[in-house]
């Protein structure tokens, strides 16, 4: 069968000089994570309980595909518009909020 989604990306990072980019299957791990976020946002906006559960399952799936201890999370240094914080903020929630929106609503006072 096909490998688990992050395996090719992990092998590219850790497999040595013989590994080539782009991956042979053209799979983009960070694009997949962003697609899961967009899908979850859409499902949450539909408002039904079944849709919200599916949205939550998509967000929960991000953690294992980013590897043990989220070791493959390079979202902050990528051109993709979300971060792992966007994912974690929306797990088990009813409405989607980005980290940027959350930060504006809940500012942290300077030390």
Backbone as CSV, one residue per row, in Angstrom:
resi,resn,N_x,N_y,N_z,CA_x,CA_y,CA_z,C_x,C_y,C_z
1,UNK,0.807,-1.181,0.000,0.000,0.000,0.000,0.855,1.251,0.000
2,UNK,0.178,2.347,-0.106,0.847,3.643,-0.088,1.366,3.952,1.306
3,UNK,2.490,4.664,1.398,3.015,5.032,2.715,2.125,6.072,3.381
4,UNK,2.220,6.155,4.686,1.528,7.185,5.464,1.999,8.548,4.957
5,UNK,1.124,9.545,4.814,1.486,10.806,4.164,2.826,11.438,4.551
6,UNK,3.231,11.494,5.815,4.486,12.210,6.076,5.753,11.410,5.779
7,UNK,5.643,10.128,5.443,6.845,9.313,5.285,7.770,9.824,4.188
8,UNK,7.227,10.180,3.043,8.063,10.686,1.958,8.747,11.984,2.331
9,UNK,8.026,12.869,2.969,8.584,14.151,3.405,9.676,13.924,4.439
10,UNK,9.428,13.026,5.378,10.414,12.708,6.406,11.671,12.108,5.769
11,UNK,11.493,11.209,4.821,12.646,10.603,4.157,13.448,11.648,3.389
12,UNK,12.749,12.627,2.786,13.463,13.691,2.087,14.345,14.476,3.066
13,UNK,13.821,14.759,4.247,14.571,15.531,5.230,15.719,14.736,5.842
14,UNK,15.507,13.452,6.079,16.463,12.657,6.854,17.132,11.538,6.066
15,UNK,16.792,11.359,4.812,17.245,10.194,4.077,18.606,10.296,3.430
16,UNK,19.200,11.448,3.417,20.523,11.568,2.830,20.511,12.256,1.487
17,UNK,21.686,12.385,0.873,21.817,13.170,-0.364,21.145,12.554,-1.583
18,UNK,20.792,11.272,-1.521,20.134,10.652,-2.681,18.652,11.013,-2.776
19,UNK,18.079,11.579,-1.732,16.663,11.974,-1.760,16.497,13.209,-2.645
20,UNK,15.447,13.240,-3.429,15.223,14.328,-4.388,13.894,15.028,-4.121
21,UNK,13.877,16.316,-4.440,12.668,17.126,-4.344,12.333,17.621,-5.725
22,UNK,11.089,17.662,-6.139,9.915,17.265,-5.381,9.806,15.747,-5.272
23,UNK,8.991,15.331,-4.336,8.767,13.908,-4.137,8.165,13.301,-5.398
24,UNK,8.465,12.046,-5.627,7.999,11.371,-6.845,6.478,11.421,-6.988
25,UNK,5.763,11.331,-5.868,4.302,11.352,-5.953,3.724,12.767,-5.921
26,UNK,4.599,13.788,-5.866,4.199,15.197,-5.861,3.357,15.581,-4.639
27,UNK,3.409,14.769,-3.575,2.629,15.035,-2.376,3.259,16.178,-1.590
28,UNK,2.453,17.149,-1.235,2.924,18.285,-0.435,2.279,18.182,0.945
29,UNK,3.069,17.810,1.933,2.556,17.611,3.284,1.925,18.874,3.848
30,UNK,2.596,20.004,3.703,2.063,21.244,4.270,0.829,21.721,3.508
31,UNK,0.768,21.444,2.220,-0.442,21.743,1.456,-1.605,20.880,1.919
32,UNK,-1.320,19.621,2.230,-2.344,18.714,2.745,-2.874,19.210,4.089
33,UNK,-1.983,19.664,4.960,-2.392,20.213,6.260,-3.289,21.430,6.052
34,UNK,-2.917,22.309,5.142,-3.740,23.480,4.855,-5.092,23.082,4.286
35,UNK,-5.114,22.066,3.427,-6.383,21.588,2.867,-7.288,21.042,3.971
36,UNK,-6.713,20.332,4.937,-7.508,19.835,6.058,-8.101,20.998,6.863
37,UNK,-7.324,22.058,7.051,-7.822,23.224,7.774,-8.972,23.892,7.015
38,UNK,-8.806,24.099,5.718,-9.857,24.731,4.906,-11.117,23.872,4.913
39,UNK,-10.952,22.559,4.770,-12.100,21.641,4.797,-12.806,21.714,6.146
40,UNK,-12.038,21.729,7.217,-12.628,21.790,8.554,-13.370,23.103,8.765
41,UNK,-12.794,24.198,8.284,-13.468,25.503,8.403,-14.795,25.470,7.668
42,UNK,-14.809,24.916,6.464,-16.045,24.815,5.687,-17.074,23.946,6.408
43,UNK,-16.649,22.793,6.903,-17.581,21.901,7.596,-18.152,22.544,8.854
44,UNK,-17.328,23.263,9.617,-17.833,23.935,10.824,-18.882,24.979,10.476
45,UNK,-18.685,25.677,9.371,-19.634,26.715,8.982,-20.968,26.137,8.534
46,UNK,-20.985,24.873,8.135,-22.256,24.237,7.782,-23.137,24.068,9.010
47,UNK,-22.503,23.911,10.179,-23.224,23.974,11.438,-23.825,22.709,12.005
48,UNK,-23.929,21.642,11.245,-24.515,20.424,11.789,-23.544,19.673,12.683
49,UNK,-24.077,18.859,13.578,-23.238,18.107,14.504,-22.311,17.137,13.762
50,UNK,-22.838,16.467,12.761,-22.027,15.521,11.989,-20.884,16.245,11.268
51,UNK,-21.181,17.419,10.721,-20.151,18.203,10.033,-19.085,18.685,11.016
52,UNK,-19.514,19.101,12.203,-18.550,19.567,13.205,-17.649,18.424,13.678
53,UNK,-18.198,17.234,13.806,-17.376,16.078,14.178,-16.368,15.756,13.086
54,UNK,-16.801,15.828,11.823,-15.882,15.576,10.705,-14.791,16.647,10.664
55,UNK,-15.165,17.902,10.930,-14.182,18.988,10.970,-13.161,18.740,12.065
56,UNK,-13.634,18.359,13.233,-12.737,18.107,14.354,-11.799,16.934,14.045
57,UNK,-12.325,15.888,13.429,-11.486,14.738,13.070,-10.381,15.140,12.097
58,UNK,-10.700,16.022,11.153,-9.682,16.514,10.228,-8.588,17.274,10.939
59,UNK,-8.976,18.129,11.885,-7.980,18.892,12.643,-7.144,17.979,13.530
60,UNK,-7.790,16.993,14.139,-7.043,16.057,14.987,-6.047,15.228,14.184
61,UNK,-6.342,14.975,12.916,-5.459,14.184,12.073,-4.150,14.910,11.759
62,UNK,-4.160,16.234,11.855,-2.956,17.006,11.544,-1.793,16.622,12.460
63,UNK,-2.072,16.450,13.742,-0.985,16.160,14.675,-0.214,14.883,14.315
64,UNK,-0.881,13.744,14.090,-0.096,12.552,13.746,0.601,12.642,12.387
65,UNK,0.026,13.352,11.413,0.717,13.401,10.122,1.915,14.333,10.154
66,UNK,1.983,15.220,11.143,3.171,16.071,11.268,4.265,15.399,12.081
67,UNK,4.089,14.142,12.397,5.150,13.363,13.018,5.166,13.459,14.528
68,UNK,5.972,12.587,15.108,6.111,12.536,16.562,6.535,13.905,17.078
69,UNK,5.819,14.382,18.078,6.064,15.691,18.678,6.025,16.809,17.638
70,UNK,5.222,16.615,16.610,5.015,17.584,15.532,6.348,17.976,14.890
71,UNK,7.214,16.999,14.735,8.567,17.244,14.236,8.623,17.711,12.786
72,UNK,7.549,17.519,12.022,7.537,17.958,10.625,6.755,19.250,10.428
73,UNK,6.518,19.985,11.503,5.783,21.241,11.407,6.733,22.358,10.989
74,UNK,6.697,22.667,9.696,7.462,23.784,9.160,6.517,24.857,8.626
75,UNK,5.279,24.857,9.109,4.288,25.794,8.592,4.702,27.246,8.791
76,UNK,5.304,27.566,9.935,5.682,28.958,10.203,6.751,29.469,9.251
77,UNK,7.550,28.583,8.704,8.596,29.018,7.787,8.248,28.672,6.333
78,UNK,6.979,28.445,6.082,6.532,28.119,4.724,5.635,29.246,4.214
79,UNK,5.372,29.267,2.918,4.467,30.295,2.388,2.986,30.005,2.650
80,UNK,2.673,28.850,3.244,1.278,28.521,3.518,0.742,29.456,4.600
81,UNK,-0.537,29.842,4.523,-1.062,30.904,5.397,-1.488,30.492,6.806
82,UNK,-1.321,29.260,7.215,-1.726,28.887,8.573,-0.533,28.381,9.366
83,UNK,-0.719,28.313,10.670,0.310,27.737,11.539,-0.328,26.614,12.350
84,UNK,0.486,25.883,13.062,-0.025,24.806,13.913,-0.965,25.381,14.977
85,UNK,-0.756,26.640,15.352,-1.639,27.278,16.329,-3.052,27.432,15.783
86,UNK,-3.178,27.699,14.478,-4.511,27.757,13.860,-5.224,26.413,14.002
87,UNK,-4.478,25.339,13.855,-5.060,24.000,13.988,-5.489,23.768,15.435
88,UNK,-4.558,23.955,16.370,-4.844,23.659,17.776,-5.946,24.539,18.356
89,UNK,-6.038,25.789,17.930,-7.090,26.684,18.436,-8.495,26.211,18.067
90,UNK,-8.609,25.438,17.013,-9.927,25.072,16.501,-10.372,23.654,16.821
91,UNK,-9.530,22.870,17.474,-9.932,21.524,17.869,-11.011,21.634,18.947
92,UNK,-12.082,20.889,18.759,-13.234,20.856,19.682,-13.940,22.203,19.815
93,UNK,-13.893,23.010,18.776,-14.579,24.299,18.788,-15.779,24.269,17.850
94,UNK,-16.652,25.261,17.979,-17.831,25.358,17.114,-17.634,26.358,15.989
95,UNK,-16.787,27.346,16.214,-16.513,28.369,15.215,-15.016,28.420,14.954
96,UNK,-14.667,28.696,13.720,-13.254,28.754,13.339,-12.705,30.140,13.627
97,UNK,-11.518,30.171,14.196,-10.809,31.424,14.426,-9.342,31.178,14.072
98,UNK,-8.739,32.134,13.383,-7.312,31.999,13.093,-6.529,32.508,14.297
99,UNK,-5.261,32.155,14.353,-4.423,32.630,15.449,-4.318,34.150,15.418
100,UNK,-4.267,34.735,14.229,-4.205,36.203,14.112,-5.458,36.834,14.719
101,UNK,-6.633,36.278,14.423,-7.882,36.795,15.000,-7.903,36.602,16.511
102,UNK,-7.472,35.435,16.954,-7.442,35.132,18.387,-6.524,36.105,19.126
103,UNK,-5.375,36.396,18.540,-4.419,37.315,19.161,-4.988,38.721,19.289
104,UNK,-5.753,39.155,18.290,-6.383,40.474,18.357,-7.439,40.523,19.454
105,UNK,-8.211,39.453,19.596,-9.274,39.401,20.610,-8.718,39.217,22.019
106,UNK,-7.572,38.582,22.121,-6.979,38.249,23.426,-5.532,38.718,23.483
107,UNK,-5.321,40.025,23.460,-3.929,40.514,23.456,-3.206,40.168,24.747
108,UNK,-1.925,39.952,24.597,-1.071,39.685,25.750,-0.359,40.981,26.104
109,UNK,-0.462,41.365,27.352,0.210,42.598,27.780,1.716,42.405,27.752
110,UNK,2.436,43.446,27.391,3.894,43.338,27.435,4.363,43.131,28.867
111,UNK,5.497,42.463,29.046,6.005,42.218,30.418,6.418,43.505,31.105
